[in-house]
Structure formats: C-alpha cells, structure tokens
XYZ file of C-alpha atoms in Angstrom:
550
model
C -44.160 -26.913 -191.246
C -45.401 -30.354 -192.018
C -42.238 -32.020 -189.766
C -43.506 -29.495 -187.015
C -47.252 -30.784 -187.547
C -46.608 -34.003 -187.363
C -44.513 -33.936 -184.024
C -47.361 -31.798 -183.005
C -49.300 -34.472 -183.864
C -47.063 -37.019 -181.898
C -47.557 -34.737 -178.727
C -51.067 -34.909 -178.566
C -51.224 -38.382 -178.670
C -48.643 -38.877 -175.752
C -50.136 -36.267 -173.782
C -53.619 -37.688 -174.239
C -52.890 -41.219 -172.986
C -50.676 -39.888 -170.584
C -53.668 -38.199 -169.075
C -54.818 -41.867 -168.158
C -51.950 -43.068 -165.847
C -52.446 -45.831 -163.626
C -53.134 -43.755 -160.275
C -51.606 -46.221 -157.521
C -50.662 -44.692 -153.665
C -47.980 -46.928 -151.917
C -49.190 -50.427 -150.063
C -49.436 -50.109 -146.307
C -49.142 -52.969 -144.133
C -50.634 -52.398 -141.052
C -54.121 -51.201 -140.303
C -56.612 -50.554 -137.522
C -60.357 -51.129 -138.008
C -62.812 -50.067 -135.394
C -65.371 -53.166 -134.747
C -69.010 -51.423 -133.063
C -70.718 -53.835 -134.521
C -71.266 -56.391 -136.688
C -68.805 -55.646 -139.201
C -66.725 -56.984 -142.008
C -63.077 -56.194 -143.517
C -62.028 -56.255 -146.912
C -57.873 -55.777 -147.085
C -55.558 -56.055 -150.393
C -51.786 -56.076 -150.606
C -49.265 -57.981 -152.688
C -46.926 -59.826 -150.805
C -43.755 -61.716 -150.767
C -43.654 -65.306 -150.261
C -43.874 -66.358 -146.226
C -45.570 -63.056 -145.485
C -46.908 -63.672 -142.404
C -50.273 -61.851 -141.528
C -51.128 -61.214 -137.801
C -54.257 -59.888 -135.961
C -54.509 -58.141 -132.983
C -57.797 -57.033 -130.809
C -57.401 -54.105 -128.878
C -59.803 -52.431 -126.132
C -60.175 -52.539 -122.106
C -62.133 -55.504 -120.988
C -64.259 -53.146 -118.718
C -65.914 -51.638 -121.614
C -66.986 -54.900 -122.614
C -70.041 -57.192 -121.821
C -68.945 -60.588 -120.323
C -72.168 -62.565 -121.302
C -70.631 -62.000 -125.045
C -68.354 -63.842 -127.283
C -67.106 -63.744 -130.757
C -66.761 -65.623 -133.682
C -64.155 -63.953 -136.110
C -63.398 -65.859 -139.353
C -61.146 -64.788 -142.168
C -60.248 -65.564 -145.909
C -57.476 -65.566 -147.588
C -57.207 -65.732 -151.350
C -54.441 -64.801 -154.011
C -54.893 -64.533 -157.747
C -52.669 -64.275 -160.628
C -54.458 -60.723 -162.080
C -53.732 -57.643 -160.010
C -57.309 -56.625 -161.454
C -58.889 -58.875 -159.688
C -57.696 -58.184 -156.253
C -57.733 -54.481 -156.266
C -60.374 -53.343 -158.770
C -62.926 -55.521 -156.969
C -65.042 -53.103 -155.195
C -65.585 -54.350 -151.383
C -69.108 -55.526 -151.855
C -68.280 -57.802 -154.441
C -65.056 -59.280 -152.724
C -67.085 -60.014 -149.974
C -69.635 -62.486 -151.780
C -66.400 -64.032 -152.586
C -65.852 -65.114 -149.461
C -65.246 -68.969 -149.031
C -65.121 -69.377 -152.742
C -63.261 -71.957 -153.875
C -62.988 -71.558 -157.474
C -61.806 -68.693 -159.949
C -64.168 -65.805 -161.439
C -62.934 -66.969 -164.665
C -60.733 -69.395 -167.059
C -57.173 -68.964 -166.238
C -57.375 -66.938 -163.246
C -55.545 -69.364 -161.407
C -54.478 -68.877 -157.610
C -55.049 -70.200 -154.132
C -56.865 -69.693 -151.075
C -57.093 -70.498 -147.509
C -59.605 -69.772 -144.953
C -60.182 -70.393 -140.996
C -62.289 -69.107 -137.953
C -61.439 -68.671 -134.550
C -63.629 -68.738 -131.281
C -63.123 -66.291 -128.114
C -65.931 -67.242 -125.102
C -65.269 -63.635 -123.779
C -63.812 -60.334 -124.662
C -60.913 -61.159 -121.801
C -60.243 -64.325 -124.292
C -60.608 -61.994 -127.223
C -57.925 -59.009 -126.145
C -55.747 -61.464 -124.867
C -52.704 -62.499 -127.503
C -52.179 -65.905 -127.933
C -51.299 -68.440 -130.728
C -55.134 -69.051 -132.135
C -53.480 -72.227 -134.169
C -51.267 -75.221 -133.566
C -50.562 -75.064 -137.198
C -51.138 -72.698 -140.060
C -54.322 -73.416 -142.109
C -53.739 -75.285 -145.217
C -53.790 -73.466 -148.516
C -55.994 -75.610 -151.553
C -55.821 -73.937 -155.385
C -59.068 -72.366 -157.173
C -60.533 -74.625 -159.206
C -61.787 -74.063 -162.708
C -65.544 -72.376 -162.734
C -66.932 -75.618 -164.323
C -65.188 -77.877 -162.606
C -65.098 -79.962 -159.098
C -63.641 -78.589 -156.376
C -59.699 -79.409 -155.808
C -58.965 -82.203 -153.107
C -55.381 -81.177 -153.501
C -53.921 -79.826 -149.954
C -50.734 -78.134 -149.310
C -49.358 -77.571 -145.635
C -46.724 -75.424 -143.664
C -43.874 -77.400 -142.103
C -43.431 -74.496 -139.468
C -45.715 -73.184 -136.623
C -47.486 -70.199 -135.920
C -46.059 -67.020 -133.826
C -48.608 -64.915 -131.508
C -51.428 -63.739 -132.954
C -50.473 -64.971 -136.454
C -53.397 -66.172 -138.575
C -52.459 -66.717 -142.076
C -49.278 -66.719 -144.217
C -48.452 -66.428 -147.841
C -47.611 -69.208 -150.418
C -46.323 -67.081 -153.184
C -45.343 -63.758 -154.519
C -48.519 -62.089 -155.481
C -51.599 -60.093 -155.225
C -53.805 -60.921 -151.967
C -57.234 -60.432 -150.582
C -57.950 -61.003 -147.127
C -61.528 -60.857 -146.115
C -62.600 -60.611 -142.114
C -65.939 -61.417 -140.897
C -66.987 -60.348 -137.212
C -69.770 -61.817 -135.757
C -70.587 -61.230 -131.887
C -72.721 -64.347 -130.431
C -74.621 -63.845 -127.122
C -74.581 -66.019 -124.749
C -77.704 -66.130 -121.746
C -79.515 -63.699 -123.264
C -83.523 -63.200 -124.906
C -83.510 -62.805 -128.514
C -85.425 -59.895 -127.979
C -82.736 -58.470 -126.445
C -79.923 -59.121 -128.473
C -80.881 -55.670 -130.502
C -80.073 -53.254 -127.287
C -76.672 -55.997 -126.053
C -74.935 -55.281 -129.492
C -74.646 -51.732 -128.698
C -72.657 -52.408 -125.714
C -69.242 -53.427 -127.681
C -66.613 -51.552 -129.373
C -62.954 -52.831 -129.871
C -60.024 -52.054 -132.455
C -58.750 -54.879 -134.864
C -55.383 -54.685 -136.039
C -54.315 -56.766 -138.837
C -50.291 -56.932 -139.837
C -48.971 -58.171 -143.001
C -44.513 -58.727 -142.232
C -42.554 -60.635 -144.914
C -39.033 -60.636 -145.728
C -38.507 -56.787 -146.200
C -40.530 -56.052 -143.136
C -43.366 -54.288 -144.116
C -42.613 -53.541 -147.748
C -44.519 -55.092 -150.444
C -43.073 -56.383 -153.939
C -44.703 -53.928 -155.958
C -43.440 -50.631 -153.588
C -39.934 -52.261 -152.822
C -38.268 -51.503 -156.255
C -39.939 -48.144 -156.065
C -37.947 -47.773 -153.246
C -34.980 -48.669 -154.193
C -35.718 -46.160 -157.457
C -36.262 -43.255 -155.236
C -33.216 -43.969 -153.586
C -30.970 -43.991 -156.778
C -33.095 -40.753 -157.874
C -31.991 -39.197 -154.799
C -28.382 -39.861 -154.646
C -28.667 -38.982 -158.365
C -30.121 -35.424 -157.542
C -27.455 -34.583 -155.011
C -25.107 -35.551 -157.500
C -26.715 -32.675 -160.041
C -26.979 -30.372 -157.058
C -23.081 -30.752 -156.546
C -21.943 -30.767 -160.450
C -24.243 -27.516 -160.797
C -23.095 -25.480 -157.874
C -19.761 -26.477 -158.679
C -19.860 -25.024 -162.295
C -22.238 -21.982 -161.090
C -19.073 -21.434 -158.149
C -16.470 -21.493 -160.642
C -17.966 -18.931 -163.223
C -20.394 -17.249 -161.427
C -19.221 -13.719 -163.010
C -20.948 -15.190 -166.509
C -23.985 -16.976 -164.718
C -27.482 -15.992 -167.063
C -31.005 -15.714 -165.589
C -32.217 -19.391 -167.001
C -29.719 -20.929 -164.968
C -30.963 -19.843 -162.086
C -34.036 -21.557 -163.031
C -32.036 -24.720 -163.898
C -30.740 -24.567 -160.043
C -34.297 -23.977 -158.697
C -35.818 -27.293 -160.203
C -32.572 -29.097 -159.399
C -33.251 -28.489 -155.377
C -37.043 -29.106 -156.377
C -36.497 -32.273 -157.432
C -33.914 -33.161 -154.757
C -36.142 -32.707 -152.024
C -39.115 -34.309 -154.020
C -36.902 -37.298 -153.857
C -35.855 -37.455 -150.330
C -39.671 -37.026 -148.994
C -41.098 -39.766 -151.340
C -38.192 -42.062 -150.235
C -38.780 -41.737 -146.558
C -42.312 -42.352 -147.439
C -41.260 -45.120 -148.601
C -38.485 -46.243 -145.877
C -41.880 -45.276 -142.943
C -43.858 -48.042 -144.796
C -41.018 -50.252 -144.571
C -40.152 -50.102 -141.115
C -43.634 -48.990 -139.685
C -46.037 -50.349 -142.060
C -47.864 -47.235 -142.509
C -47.415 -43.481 -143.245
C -48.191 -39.927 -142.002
C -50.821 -38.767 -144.140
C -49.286 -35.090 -144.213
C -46.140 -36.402 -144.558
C -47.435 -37.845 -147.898
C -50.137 -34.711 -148.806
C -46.774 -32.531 -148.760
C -44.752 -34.830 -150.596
C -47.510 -35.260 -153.630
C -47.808 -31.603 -153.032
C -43.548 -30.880 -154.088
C -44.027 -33.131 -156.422
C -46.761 -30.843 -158.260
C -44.480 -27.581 -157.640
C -41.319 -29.576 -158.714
C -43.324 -30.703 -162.321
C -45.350 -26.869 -163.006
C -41.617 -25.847 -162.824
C -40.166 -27.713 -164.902
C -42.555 -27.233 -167.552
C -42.089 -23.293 -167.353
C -38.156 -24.205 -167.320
C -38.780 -26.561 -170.672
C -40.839 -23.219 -171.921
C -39.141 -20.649 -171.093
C -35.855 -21.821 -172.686
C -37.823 -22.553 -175.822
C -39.105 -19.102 -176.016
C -35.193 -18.023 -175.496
C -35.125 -15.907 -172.490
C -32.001 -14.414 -171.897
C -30.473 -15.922 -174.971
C -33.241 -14.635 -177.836
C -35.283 -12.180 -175.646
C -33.849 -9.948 -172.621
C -37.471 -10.154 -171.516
C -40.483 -11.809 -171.752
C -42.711 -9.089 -171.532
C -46.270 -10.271 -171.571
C -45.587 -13.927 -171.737
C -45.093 -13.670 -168.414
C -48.369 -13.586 -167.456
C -49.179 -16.419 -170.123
C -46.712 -18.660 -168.106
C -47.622 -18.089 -164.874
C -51.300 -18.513 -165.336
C -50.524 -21.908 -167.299
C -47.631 -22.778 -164.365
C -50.797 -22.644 -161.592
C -53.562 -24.171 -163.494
C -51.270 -27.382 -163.587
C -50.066 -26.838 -160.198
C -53.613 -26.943 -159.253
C -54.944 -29.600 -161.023
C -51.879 -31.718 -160.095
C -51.992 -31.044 -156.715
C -56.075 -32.682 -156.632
C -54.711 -35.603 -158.661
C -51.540 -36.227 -156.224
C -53.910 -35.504 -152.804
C -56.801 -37.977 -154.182
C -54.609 -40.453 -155.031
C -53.044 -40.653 -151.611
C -56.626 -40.700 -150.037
C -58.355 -43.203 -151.751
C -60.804 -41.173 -154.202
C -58.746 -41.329 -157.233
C -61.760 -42.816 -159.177
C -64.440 -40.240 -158.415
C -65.541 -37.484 -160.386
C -63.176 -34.729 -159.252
C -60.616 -36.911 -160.388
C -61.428 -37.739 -163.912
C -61.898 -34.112 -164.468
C -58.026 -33.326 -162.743
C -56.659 -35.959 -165.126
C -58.541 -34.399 -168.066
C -57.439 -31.015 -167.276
C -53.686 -31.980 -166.769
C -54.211 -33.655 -170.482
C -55.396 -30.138 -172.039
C -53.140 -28.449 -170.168
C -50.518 -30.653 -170.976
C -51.394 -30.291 -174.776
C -51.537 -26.696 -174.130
C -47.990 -26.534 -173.341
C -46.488 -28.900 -175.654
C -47.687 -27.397 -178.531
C -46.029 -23.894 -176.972
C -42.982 -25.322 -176.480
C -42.600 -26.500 -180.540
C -44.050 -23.401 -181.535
C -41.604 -21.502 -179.676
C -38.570 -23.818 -180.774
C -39.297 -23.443 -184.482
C -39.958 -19.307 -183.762
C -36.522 -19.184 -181.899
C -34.491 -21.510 -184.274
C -35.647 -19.246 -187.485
C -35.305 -15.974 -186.258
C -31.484 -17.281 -185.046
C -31.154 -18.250 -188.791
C -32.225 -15.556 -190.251
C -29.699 -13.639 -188.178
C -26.885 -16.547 -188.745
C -25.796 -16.957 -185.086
C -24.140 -20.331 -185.343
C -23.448 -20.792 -182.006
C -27.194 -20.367 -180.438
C -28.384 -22.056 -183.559
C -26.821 -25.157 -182.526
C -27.808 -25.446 -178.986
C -31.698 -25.052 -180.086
C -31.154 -27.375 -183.011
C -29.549 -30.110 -179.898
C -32.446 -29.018 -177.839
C -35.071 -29.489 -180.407
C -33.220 -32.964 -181.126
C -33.591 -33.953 -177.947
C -37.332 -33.408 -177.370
C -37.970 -35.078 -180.120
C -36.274 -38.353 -179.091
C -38.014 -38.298 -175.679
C -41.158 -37.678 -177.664
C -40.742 -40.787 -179.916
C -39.483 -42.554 -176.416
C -42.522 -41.630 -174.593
C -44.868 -42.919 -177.193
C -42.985 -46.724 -177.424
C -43.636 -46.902 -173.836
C -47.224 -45.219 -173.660
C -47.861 -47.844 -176.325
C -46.135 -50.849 -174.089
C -48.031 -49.801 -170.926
C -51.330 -49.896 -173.001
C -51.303 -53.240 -174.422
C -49.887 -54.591 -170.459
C -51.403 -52.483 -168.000
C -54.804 -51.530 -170.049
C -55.829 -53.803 -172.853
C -55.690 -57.150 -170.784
C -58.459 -58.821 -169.311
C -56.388 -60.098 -166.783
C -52.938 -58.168 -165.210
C -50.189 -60.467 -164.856
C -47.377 -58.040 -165.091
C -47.907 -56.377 -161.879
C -44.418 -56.426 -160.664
C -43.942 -54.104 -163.222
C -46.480 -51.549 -162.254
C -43.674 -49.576 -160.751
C -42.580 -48.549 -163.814
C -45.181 -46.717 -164.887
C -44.423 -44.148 -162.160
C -40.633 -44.360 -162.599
C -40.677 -43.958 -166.640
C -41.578 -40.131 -166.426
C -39.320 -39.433 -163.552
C -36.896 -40.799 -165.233
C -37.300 -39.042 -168.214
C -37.781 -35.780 -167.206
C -34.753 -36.176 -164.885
C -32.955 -37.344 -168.131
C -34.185 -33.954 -169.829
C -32.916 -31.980 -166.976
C -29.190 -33.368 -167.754
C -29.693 -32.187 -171.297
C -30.569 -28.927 -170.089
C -27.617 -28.744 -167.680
C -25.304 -29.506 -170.111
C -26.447 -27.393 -172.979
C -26.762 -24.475 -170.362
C -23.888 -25.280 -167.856
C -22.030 -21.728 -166.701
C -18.633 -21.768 -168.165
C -16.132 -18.852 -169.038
C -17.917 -18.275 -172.490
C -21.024 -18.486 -171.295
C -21.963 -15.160 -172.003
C -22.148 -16.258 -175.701
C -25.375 -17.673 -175.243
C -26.756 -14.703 -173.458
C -28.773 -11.881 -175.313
C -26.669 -8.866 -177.472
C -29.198 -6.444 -179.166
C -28.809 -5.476 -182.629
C -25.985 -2.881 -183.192
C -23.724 -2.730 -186.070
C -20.619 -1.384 -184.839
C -19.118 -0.224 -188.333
C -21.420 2.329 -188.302
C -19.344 3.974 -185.397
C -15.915 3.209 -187.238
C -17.547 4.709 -190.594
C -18.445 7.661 -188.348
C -14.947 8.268 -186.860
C -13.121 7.620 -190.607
C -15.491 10.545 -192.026
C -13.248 13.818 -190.598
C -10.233 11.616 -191.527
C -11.543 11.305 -195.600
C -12.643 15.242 -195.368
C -9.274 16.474 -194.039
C -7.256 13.865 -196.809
C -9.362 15.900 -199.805
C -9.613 19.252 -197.862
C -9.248 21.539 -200.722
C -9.679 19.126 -203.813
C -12.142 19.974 -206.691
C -15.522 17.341 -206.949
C -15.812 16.627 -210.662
C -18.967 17.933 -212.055
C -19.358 20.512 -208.830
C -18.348 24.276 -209.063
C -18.131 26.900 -205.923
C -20.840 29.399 -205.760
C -19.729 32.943 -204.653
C -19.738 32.039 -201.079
C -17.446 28.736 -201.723
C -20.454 26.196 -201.550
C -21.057 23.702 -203.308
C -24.646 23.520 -205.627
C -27.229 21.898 -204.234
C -26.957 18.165 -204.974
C -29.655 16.943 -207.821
C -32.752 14.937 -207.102
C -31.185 11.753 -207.967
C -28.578 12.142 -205.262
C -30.963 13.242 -202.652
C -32.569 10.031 -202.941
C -29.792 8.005 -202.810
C -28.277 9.988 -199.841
C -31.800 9.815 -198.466
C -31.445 5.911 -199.016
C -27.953 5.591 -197.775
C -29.135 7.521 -194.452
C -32.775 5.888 -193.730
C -32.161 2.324 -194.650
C -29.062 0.009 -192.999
C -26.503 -1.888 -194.886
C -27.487 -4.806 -192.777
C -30.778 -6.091 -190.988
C -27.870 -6.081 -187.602
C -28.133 -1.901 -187.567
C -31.560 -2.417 -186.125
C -31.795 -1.891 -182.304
C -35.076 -2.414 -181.839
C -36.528 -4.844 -179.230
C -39.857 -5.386 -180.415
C -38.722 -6.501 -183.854
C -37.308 -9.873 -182.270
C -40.322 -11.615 -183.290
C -40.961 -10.369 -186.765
C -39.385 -12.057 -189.160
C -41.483 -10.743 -192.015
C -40.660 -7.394 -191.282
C -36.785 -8.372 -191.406
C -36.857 -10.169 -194.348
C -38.745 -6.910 -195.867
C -36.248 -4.719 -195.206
C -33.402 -6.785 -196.494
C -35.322 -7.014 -199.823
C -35.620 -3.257 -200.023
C -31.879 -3.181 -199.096
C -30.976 -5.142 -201.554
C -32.810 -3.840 -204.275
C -31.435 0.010 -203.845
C -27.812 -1.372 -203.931
C-alpha cells in the first residue's frame, strides 16, 4: 500500500502540471485585414531566415474617393524570447512601434521599419515594387544605452509587393499603421470623407518551406512519422486479428477502435499542417473537427487504459455497473477536451472558459489515474490469490509499464517547467513542438504495450475469463457408483443392519463432518459465483474455515 500511495502520489503531480500545457494553434502565414478606417495591425510569426513578407491592397477603385491618399508604414522587429513576441497583448506591441531598443537586458534582436506613400487608391490597389532596395535592418540597443549606428543591408532586390524580409531564424512582430490623408478637402469635413473608404490588406509571410514556419515545420514532419506509424499498427493488428480471429476477446476490439482513432487523428492534423504549408492558412472546420478526433481519440484511450485495468474479459465477464462509471467519466473529458482543443484553435485559449476546461481535464485526469492503480492492484491480488500465473504476469508487465511512463512523464513535466515556464525570457522556442509531441508520443508508445501484451494469437483464449468450477468434483461424482459397487456387500466396522438391512443412523459427530464435507469446498476454485470476483476477504475467509475443519 505505501508503493501504491506513493505512485499515487507521483500521478497527481503529473496530472496537475499537465493541466497547464502550453496551449499553441499552428502559425498561419497569410492574412486578410479589412481597413474602414483608420486602423492598425499587429501580426506575429516565427520565421526562417530570408522570409520574405509581402503586402497586398485589395478593393475596386470605384468604391473609393479619388481626393484621398494613404500613408501606410510598417515595423518590423525580432527578439530572442518567444515571450516577448507573442504574449505581448496588441496594445502594448503597438507603443512599441519604432522602438529601437530592447524591453529589457539581454533581450537582444533587430528591427527594421519603413513607410510607403500612394497619392490615390488607383496607386494604392495597384501592385508594384514599393522599394528599390529592402530597408536596412539596425540591432536593439541596450535600454540605457545610445542608440546603435550599426547598419546591415540586403545585397538582393525586392519582388512585387514585397516590403520586408527576415535576417534570422526567429520570433517576429510586424506592426502596420494605416493612416488615410485627404487631400483638397475642409478639416471640417474630413469626419464625414473617412467614411467613404474600405479596402482589404493582405500581408504574406513565404520563406524557404513556403509558408511553414520553424516552430510548425518539425511538427509536421512528426505528424507525418505518427501517421505512417499508425498505418503500420493498423496493418500488424488486422493482420494478427485475421489470422486468429476464432480466439479474438472483447478488449481487443477496443484496442482496434483507438488504433483507427488515432490513425485518422493523424492524417487530419497532418494535412492541417501540409494546407498551412502550401496555402498559408487553414479551414477553420477542417481544424474544429480535427481538435474534435483528437478529444474522441484521447476519452478512448483512457477508458481502453481503464478498462483493461479493471480486467474485462480477462478478470470480469462484465462490468456491470462500472459501466456507467466509465462512460460518464469518458464524456466529461470528451467535453472538456473538446472546449480546450476548439478555443485553442480560435484564439481564446486564455479566457475564463478556458482555465476552467484545463482545470477540469486536471481533476478529471486525477480522477482516472487514481482508478486505473486502484484497479491494477485490485486485479493483480485477486489473480494471486487465485495463483493464475499466466494473467498475473501480463498485469504485473502492465503495471511495470505505467509506472515507467509515469516516472518518464514527470522528468519531462519537470524539463518543460524550468524551459518553457520558469524563464523570464524563452529562448528555446524551437523546441516548443515538443511539448505537443511528448504525450503523443507516449501514449502511442503505451498503445504498443497494449498491443503486444493483448495481441490475438492461438492461445489467446488464456487470457480470457473462466469462472470458478472445480472439475474434480464431477470426476469424484462419477467414481462414487464405481467405490459402492467394489464394496457392495462388505460389512462397515462399527455399523450393524437393522431388521430392514439399514444401516443406524450415523452419530452427531459424523453428521457434522458430512455436513462439512457437503457445505464447504476443498478449494476456494468450487465457487461459481460471479459476484465474489471482487471480495477477497470473503475468499480468504472461507479458505481459513477450510482449513481449519481438515
């Protein structure tokens, strides 16, 4: 009890910091900002080395007045700390606009910044190369210090509608300021003219893998492998299910169900992935149904991970009321995972209704580790206590296992803590991805254990459930006439015939023991009774009483 508390204990922990993931949605690259009036633009991305960022204006001159002209100017600025770029709400990146040192002391990057004239909305929907040359870039000076004079320049020229382009693999924020400038007109009318403009600006960030950023391209490349790797457990599992499907058990039908779960979980988040790529954005139902799979894919697999801990069709032939227990549990997390996946994807991770979907996946979470040990160390002493070596062993490999990934999830809840969460300033943000990848990983890792501790296979039916019959008693039973006829007509010592040819009535003692000897089982196995799976007590009892009358 104390080894179980203690990897209770070690549970908790992991599922309570667990509860805190970083909640990231995939970079897009391409976006479309309506301009009505005078508006500005806040955009963040990391990007590759000679990412080139374009912008676009988009409308019908018609709808636009001719007396008015625009002055659009942009910033560009990249920084060493992910935190900076993207946990910088948009009102305070935009008084950083123009600055040209660092927030604080070692939060080196570099920035770049430029405006561009258009005398008339036919000049401003019109592409065109707005430079000769790309802007210079000039690194952030310390916050005490003098501004840099130092000035570094692009040997190449800008493409069409090309603004800006990238020094270095990083974290950038590029800030867009539109400001409409009338020309011929009162100052007491400018209120009424600025109603008279609308137009669409469309900014494009392209580097070497097209649209994909560095922190979403190894993702990529994960899902990818993950795929492949499902389709690989798809074929190994259908393949042993095909070749003994006469011995095939309940749980591993449930084993194939989160194997095609997780399969096409895969394949949707890697087109996701492969749209961004090659488009530079998504389909926002495309990725609502993907987060969506995911959620069904990981409710299953925790009633899969419970369910063989509790020993269906290997302990129990049923669950019986548990059923109810695992369902409910099974579509609370569904639920709550499903708000945490959909407000991720949209933007409102860090509101309200999404602190309380991460606390309730943490309970819940607790909830069901906790089950699952409880339910190991029920299963693994009742098979004990009725010495089935065989079963005995997979649960004690099972068990084994958790426990590793237990101790495995806490060295890396404890890495990601002290990178991703106790550091003033995020340097390791190409390794963000992992955070994401870790648990997919090891669940998919899990699911191998499973497969192979539970694979179908000509003796599978070894593992399956066998109530508790003694089948001597039906050999004692058929030697009985046998022992009569083989003494048929022999004298009992101590017995004499009455006048019919009976026998005297047996005394007390004898009753008893014949009472014994017909009421209580040579062995806790002549018990057929269900609903004393559970009770160990009760067994132990009765193999105390046995062994006392013998």
């Amino acid at each position: 009890m104390k080894m179980l508390d203690a990897q209770f204990r070690r549970l908790c922990l992991l599922v309570l910091l667990f509860g805190f993931r970083l909640g990231r949605a995939a970079e897009v690259s391409v976006w479309s900002v309506n301009i009505n009036s005078t508006q500005d633009a806040v955009f963040r991305k990391t990007l590759y080395a000679n990412t080139t960022i374009f912008m676009r204006f988009l409308n019908d001159t018609r709808t636009c007045d001719k007396n008015l002209a625009f002055n659009i100017s942009w910033y560009l600025r990249s920084s060493v700390c992910y935190n900076e770029v993207f946990n910088t709400p948009d009102n305070k990146a935009m008084n950083m606009f123009g600055m040209d040192h660092m927030l604080k002391d070692g939060w080196s990057g570099f920035y770049s910044q430029g405006y561009m004239y258009f005398e008339n909305c036919l000049s401003l929907f019109t592409p065109k190369a707005y430079f000769p040359d790309f802007n210079p870039y000039q690194p952030l000076c310390s916050p005490k210090s003098d501004p840099s004079n130092q000035t570094l320049t692009w040997p190449d020229k800008p493409d069409i509608s090309a603004v800006a382009k990238a020094w270095e693999d990083g974290p950038y924020l590029f800030i867009v300021k539109v400001q409409p400038v009338f020309r011929g007109v009162e100052e007491e009318d400018i209120g009424a003219e600025q109603l008279s403009f609308a137009f669409t600006m469309k900014v494009e960030m392209k580097g070497p893998h097209d649209y994909s950023s560095p922190a979403d391209w190894p993702l990529m490349i994960f899902f990818m492998v993950m795929c492949i790797v499902y389709v690989l457990f798809g074929v190994l599992w259908l393949f042993w299910c095909a070749c003994y499907w006469r011995d095939l058990l309940r749980i591993q039908f449930w084993i194939g169900a989160v194997i095609i779960l997780g399969m096409l979980e895969k394949a949707v988040f890697y087109s996701e992935y492969q749209s961004i790529r090659y488009k530079g954005d998504y389909v926002l139902g495309a990725v609502i149904f993907a987060e969506l799979l995911s959620a069904l894919k990981r409710s299953l697999a925790r009633i899969l991970v419970l369910i063989v801990s509790l020993g269906y069709g290997i302990v129990k032939p049923r669950l019986g009321t548990t059923v109810h227990r695992l369902v409910a549990v099974g579509l609370l997390y569904l639920l709550f995972s499903s708000v945490d996946g959909v407000l991720r994807v949209t933007g409102g991770f860090y509101g309200t209704v999404a602190l309380v979907a991460n606390l309730s996946l943490s309970l819940i979470d607790s909830c069901v580790m906790w089950w699952i040990f409880i339910s190991l160390s029920q299963t693994t002493r009742l098979l004990k206590l009725r010495r089935n070596v065989v079963k005995l062993s997979l649960y004690q490999h099972f068990t084994n296992t958790l426990i590793f990934f237990v101790v495995v999830s806490i060295i890396f809840i404890i890495w990601t803590t002290k990178v991703f969460r106790l550091v003033d300033c995020q340097r390791s943000w190409r390794d963000l991805w992992v955070d994401d990848a870790f648990w997919r990983l090891l669940f998919s890792t899990m699911l191998l254990v499973i497969m192979v501790l539970l694979r179908p296979s000509a003796n599978s039916q070894r593992f399956s459930h066998s109530p508790l019959i003694d089948e001597d008693d039906e050999e004692d039973e058929a030697k009985e006439p046998m022992m009569n006829e083989a003494f048929e007509g022999m004298k009992m010592r101590g017995s004499k015939p009455d006048a019919n040819g009976s026998q005297k009535l047996l005394s007390k003692e004898d009753e008893d023991l014949k009472w014994v000897e017909e009421n209580i089982p040579t062995s806790v196995a002549d018990v057929a009774l269900p609903v004393m799976l559970d009770e160990e007590e009760e067994i132990l009892k009765t193999k105390m009483e046995r062994s006392k009358m013998e």
